[in-house]
Each structure stands twice: as structure tokens, then as C-alpha cells.
Tab-separated table of C-alpha atoms in Angstrom:
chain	number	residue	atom	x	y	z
A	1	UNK	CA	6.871	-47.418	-29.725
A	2	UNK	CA	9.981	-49.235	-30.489
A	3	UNK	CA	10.041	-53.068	-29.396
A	4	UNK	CA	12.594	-53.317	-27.000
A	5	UNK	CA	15.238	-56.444	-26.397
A	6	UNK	CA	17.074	-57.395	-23.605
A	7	UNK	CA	20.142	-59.126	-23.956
A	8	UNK	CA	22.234	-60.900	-21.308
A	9	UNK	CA	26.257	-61.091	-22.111
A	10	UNK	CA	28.108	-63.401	-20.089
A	11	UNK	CA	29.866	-61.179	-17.209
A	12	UNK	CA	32.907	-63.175	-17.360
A	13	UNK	CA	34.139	-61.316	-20.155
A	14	UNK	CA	34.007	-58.310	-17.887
A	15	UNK	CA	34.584	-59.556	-14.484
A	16	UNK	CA	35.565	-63.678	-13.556
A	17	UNK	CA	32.102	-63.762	-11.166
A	18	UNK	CA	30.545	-65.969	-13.087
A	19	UNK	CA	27.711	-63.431	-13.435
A	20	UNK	CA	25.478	-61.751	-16.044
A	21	UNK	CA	25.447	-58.451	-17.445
A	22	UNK	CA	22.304	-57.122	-18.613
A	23	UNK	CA	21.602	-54.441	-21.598
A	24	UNK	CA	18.797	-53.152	-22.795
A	25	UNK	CA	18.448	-52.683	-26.350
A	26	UNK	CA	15.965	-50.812	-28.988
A	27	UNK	CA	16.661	-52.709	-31.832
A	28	UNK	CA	13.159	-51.270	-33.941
A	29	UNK	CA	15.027	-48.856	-36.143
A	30	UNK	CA	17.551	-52.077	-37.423
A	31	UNK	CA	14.544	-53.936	-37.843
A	32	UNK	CA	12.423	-51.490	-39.776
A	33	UNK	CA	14.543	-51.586	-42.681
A	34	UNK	CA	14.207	-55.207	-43.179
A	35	UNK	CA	12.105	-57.154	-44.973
A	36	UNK	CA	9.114	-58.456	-43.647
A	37	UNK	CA	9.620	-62.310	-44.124
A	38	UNK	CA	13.875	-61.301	-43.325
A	39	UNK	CA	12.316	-59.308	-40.374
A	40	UNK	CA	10.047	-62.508	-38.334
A	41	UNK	CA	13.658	-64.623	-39.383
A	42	UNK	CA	15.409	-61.729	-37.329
A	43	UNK	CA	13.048	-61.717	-34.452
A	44	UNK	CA	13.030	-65.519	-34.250
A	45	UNK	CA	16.889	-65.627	-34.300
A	46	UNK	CA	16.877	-63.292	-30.922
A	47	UNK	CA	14.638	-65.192	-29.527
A	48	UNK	CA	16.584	-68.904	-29.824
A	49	UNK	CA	19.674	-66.958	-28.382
A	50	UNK	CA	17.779	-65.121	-25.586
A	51	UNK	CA	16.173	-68.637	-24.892
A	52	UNK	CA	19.353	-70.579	-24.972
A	53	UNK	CA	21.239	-67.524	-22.815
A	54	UNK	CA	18.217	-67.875	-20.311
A	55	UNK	CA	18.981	-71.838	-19.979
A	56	UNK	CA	22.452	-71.566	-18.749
A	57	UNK	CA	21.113	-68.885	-16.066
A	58	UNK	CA	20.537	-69.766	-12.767
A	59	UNK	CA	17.506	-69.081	-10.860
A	60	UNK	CA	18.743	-66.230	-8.851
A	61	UNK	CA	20.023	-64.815	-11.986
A	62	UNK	CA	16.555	-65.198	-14.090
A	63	UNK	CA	14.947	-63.423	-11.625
A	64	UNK	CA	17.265	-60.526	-11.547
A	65	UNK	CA	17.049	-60.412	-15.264
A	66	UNK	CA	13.261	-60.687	-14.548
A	67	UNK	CA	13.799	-57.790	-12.299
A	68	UNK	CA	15.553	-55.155	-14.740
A	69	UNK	CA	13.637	-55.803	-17.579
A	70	UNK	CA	10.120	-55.191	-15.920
A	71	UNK	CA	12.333	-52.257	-14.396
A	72	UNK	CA	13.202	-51.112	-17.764
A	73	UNK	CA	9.930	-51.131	-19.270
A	74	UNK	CA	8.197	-49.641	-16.617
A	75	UNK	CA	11.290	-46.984	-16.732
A	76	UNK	CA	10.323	-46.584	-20.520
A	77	UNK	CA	6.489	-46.276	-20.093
A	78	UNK	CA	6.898	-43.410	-17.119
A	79	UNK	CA	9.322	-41.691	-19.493
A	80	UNK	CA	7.137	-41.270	-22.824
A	81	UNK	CA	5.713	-38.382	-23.849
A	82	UNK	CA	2.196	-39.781	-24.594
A	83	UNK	CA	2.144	-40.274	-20.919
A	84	UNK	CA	2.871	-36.944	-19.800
A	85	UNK	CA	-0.187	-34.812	-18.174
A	86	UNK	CA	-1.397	-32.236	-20.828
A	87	UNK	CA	-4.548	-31.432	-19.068
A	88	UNK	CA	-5.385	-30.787	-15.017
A	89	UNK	CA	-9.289	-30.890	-14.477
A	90	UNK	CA	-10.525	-29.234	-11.418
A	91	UNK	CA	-14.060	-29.587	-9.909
A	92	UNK	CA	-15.830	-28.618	-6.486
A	93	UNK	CA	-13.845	-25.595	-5.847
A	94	UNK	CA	-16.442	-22.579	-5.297
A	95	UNK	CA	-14.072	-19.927	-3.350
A	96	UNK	CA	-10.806	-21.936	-3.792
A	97	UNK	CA	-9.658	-20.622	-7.480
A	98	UNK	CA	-8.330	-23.652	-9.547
A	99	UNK	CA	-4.802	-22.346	-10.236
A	100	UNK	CA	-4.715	-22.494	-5.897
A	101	UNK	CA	-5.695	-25.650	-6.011
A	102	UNK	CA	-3.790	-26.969	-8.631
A	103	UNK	CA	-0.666	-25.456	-6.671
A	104	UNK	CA	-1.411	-26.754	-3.773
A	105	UNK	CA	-1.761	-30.186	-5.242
A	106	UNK	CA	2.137	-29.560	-6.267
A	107	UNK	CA	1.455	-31.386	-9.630
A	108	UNK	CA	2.710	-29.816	-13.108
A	109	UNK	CA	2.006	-30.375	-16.436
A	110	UNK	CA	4.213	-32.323	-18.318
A	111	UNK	CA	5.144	-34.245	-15.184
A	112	UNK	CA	5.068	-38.108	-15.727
A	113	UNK	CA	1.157	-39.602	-14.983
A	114	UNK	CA	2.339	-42.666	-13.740
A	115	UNK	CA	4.635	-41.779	-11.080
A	116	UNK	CA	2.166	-39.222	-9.464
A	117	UNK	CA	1.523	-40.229	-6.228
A	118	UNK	CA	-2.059	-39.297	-6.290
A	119	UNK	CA	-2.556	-40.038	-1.922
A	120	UNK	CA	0.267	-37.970	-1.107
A	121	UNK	CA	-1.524	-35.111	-3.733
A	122	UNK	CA	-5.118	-35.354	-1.681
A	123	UNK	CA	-3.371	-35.479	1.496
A	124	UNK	CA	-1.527	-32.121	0.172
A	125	UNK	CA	-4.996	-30.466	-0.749
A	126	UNK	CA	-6.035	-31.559	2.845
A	127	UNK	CA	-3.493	-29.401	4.319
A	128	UNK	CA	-5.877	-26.244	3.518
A	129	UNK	CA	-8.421	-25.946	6.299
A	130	UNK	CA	-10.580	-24.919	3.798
A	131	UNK	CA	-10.972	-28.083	1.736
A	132	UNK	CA	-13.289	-31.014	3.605
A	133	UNK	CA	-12.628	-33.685	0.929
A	134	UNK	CA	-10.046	-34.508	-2.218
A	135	UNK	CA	-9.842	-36.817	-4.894
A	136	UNK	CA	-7.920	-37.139	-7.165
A	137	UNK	CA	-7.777	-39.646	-10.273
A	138	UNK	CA	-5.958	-40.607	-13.290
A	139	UNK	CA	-7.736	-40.096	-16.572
A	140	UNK	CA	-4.861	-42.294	-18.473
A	141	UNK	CA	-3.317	-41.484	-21.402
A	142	UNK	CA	-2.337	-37.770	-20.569
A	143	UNK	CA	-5.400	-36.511	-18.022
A	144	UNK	CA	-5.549	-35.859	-14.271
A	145	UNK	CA	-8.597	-35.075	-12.477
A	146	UNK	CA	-8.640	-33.033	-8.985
A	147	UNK	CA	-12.437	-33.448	-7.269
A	148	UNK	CA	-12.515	-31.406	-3.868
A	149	UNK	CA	-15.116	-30.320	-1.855
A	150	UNK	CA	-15.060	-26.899	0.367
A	151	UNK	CA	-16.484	-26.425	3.587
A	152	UNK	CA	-19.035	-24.445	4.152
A	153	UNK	CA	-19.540	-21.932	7.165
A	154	UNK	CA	-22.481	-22.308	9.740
A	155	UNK	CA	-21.305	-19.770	11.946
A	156	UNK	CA	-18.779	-17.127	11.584
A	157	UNK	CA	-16.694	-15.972	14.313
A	158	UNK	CA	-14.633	-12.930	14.565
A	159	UNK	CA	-11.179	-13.348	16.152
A	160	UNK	CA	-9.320	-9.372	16.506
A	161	UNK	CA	-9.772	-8.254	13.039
A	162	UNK	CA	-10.168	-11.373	10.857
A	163	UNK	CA	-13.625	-13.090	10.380
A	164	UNK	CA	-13.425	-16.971	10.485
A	165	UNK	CA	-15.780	-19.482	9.291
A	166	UNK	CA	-17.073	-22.295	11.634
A	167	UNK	CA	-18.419	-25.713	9.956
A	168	UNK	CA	-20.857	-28.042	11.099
A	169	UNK	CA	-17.691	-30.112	12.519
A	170	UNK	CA	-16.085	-27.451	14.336
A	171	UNK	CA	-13.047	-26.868	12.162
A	172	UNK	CA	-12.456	-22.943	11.505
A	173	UNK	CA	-11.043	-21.858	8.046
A	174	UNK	CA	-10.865	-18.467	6.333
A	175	UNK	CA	-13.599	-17.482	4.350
A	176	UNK	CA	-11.798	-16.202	1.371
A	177	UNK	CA	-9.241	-17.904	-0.448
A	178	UNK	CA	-4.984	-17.163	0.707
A	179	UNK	CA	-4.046	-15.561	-2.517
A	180	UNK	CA	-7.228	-12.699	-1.525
């Protein structure tokens, strides 16, 4: 993980406003080929300037440069592979077969973990009349877990040629899975 700098320019140079520009810079490869004691001088250097560049800002401009830097590492922590989902645990499912359910949750590996919405996924797996309950939880760095629970059929009713099942709370639901 590289360590990650932001530096504000003065806009002026770019624009008369009066305003800042903001980049974002990885400086860890520059500083991994200097010296240790060279290195904390290097680091303390950016610091005094970002300091002194923060002074002359003011408040309406520290908090937008508050703003894209928590934006930017955020931005960088969604984007890293060691947060990418590697492994989708399903559990519950008895008649539902877990590559259904994982499509139905519309979540792929690979995808980002932290910017899966994981109500919008249970309210997806809710959709199927067949599911009574989802849940489904982040197992951080690279895990996601789906939990559902079926229904289960007290009484089965036939309607023309297809055979329904009836839970306890009236809801019908097919009693074989939609790929079958």
C-alpha cells in the first residue's frame, strides 16, 4: 500500500479565482529509494509545506480539501484488489441451488466488497416467493456471506396443471426451484 499525499497548488496559476487545486499524489515509489534517516527528512519536509499551504486556506476551502482527500482514499480502498470478493458463501438454501441464489443476489466475484450494497442484495433475494428471510454480511478482507431461509409448504394447492406450495403465512411459491 503506497502512502499517499495530497498536495494543494495555488489555483491562481491556473485560473485568477483565488482558489485551490487539489492533486493527489503516490509519492511511495520516490520515497522507497531513499534512505531511511533522508526518507523521515523527506516526509517531514511535505508535511511543513502541506501545513503552511493549509494556513493560508480558508475554511470553506479546508473542508473541500477535507472532502477530496477522504474521497480519494475511500476511492483507493474500494479500488484494491485485496478488497475484491474471492469467495460467495451460501447457507439455508435446501431447494434453492446456490448458483440461483447467488444470481439472484446480482453480486459477482471480483466486484468491489465495499461498495456492495448488501440491503438492496437481501431485498433482491426477497423478490423470490420462495425465500422467507435473507442476510447477507461482509466477511472483510475479500468474503461475502448470503444466509437465507426457504419457506416451507403446509399445504399444497393445485392451480390447472402446476402444484403450488402454501406456508403457514399464506404466501404461495413453487415448490421446485425456476431453473427446474
Amino acid at each position: 500500500m503506497g502512502l499517499v499525499l495530497a498536495v494543494v497548488l495555488p489555483w491562481e496559476k491556473l485560473a485568477p479565482t483565488g482558489r485551490y487545486w487539489i492533486a493527489i499524489c503516490d509519492i511511495s515509489e520516490s520515497i522507497a529509494i531513499v534512505h531511511r534517516e533522508q526518507k523521515s527528512q523527506l516526509l517531514r519536509f511535505y508535511e511543513n509545506k502541506l501545513r503552511a499551504l493549509a494556513q493560508k486556506l480558508n475554511p470553506q476551502d479546508r473542508l473541500a480539501v477535507l472532502f477530496f482527500g477522504l474521497y480519494a482514499v475511500y476511492a483507493y480502498a474500494v479500488g484494491h484488489p485485496l478488497l475484491r470478493i474471492d469467495r460467495i458463501d451460501v447457507a439455508g438454501n435446501e431447494v434453492l441451488r446456490e448458483e440461483e441464489i447467488v444470481a439472484m443476489a446480482g453480486v459477482r466475484k471480483e466486484s468491489p466488497i465495499l461498495s456492495v450494497d448488501l440491503a438492496a442484495v437481501e431485498a433482491r433475494l426477497l423478490e423470490n416467493p420462495r425465500v422467507r428471510r435473507a442476510e447477507v454480511r461482509r466477511h472483510l478482507p475479500r468474503s461475502l456471506e448470503i444466509v437465507i431461509e426457504e419457506r416451507t409448504p403446509s399445504l399444497l394447492v393445485r392451480v390447472g396443471e402446476k402444484v403450488l406450495g402454501l406456508d403457514a403465512d399464506g404466501v404461495s411459491f413453487p415448490l421446485i426451484s425456476s431453473a427446474e
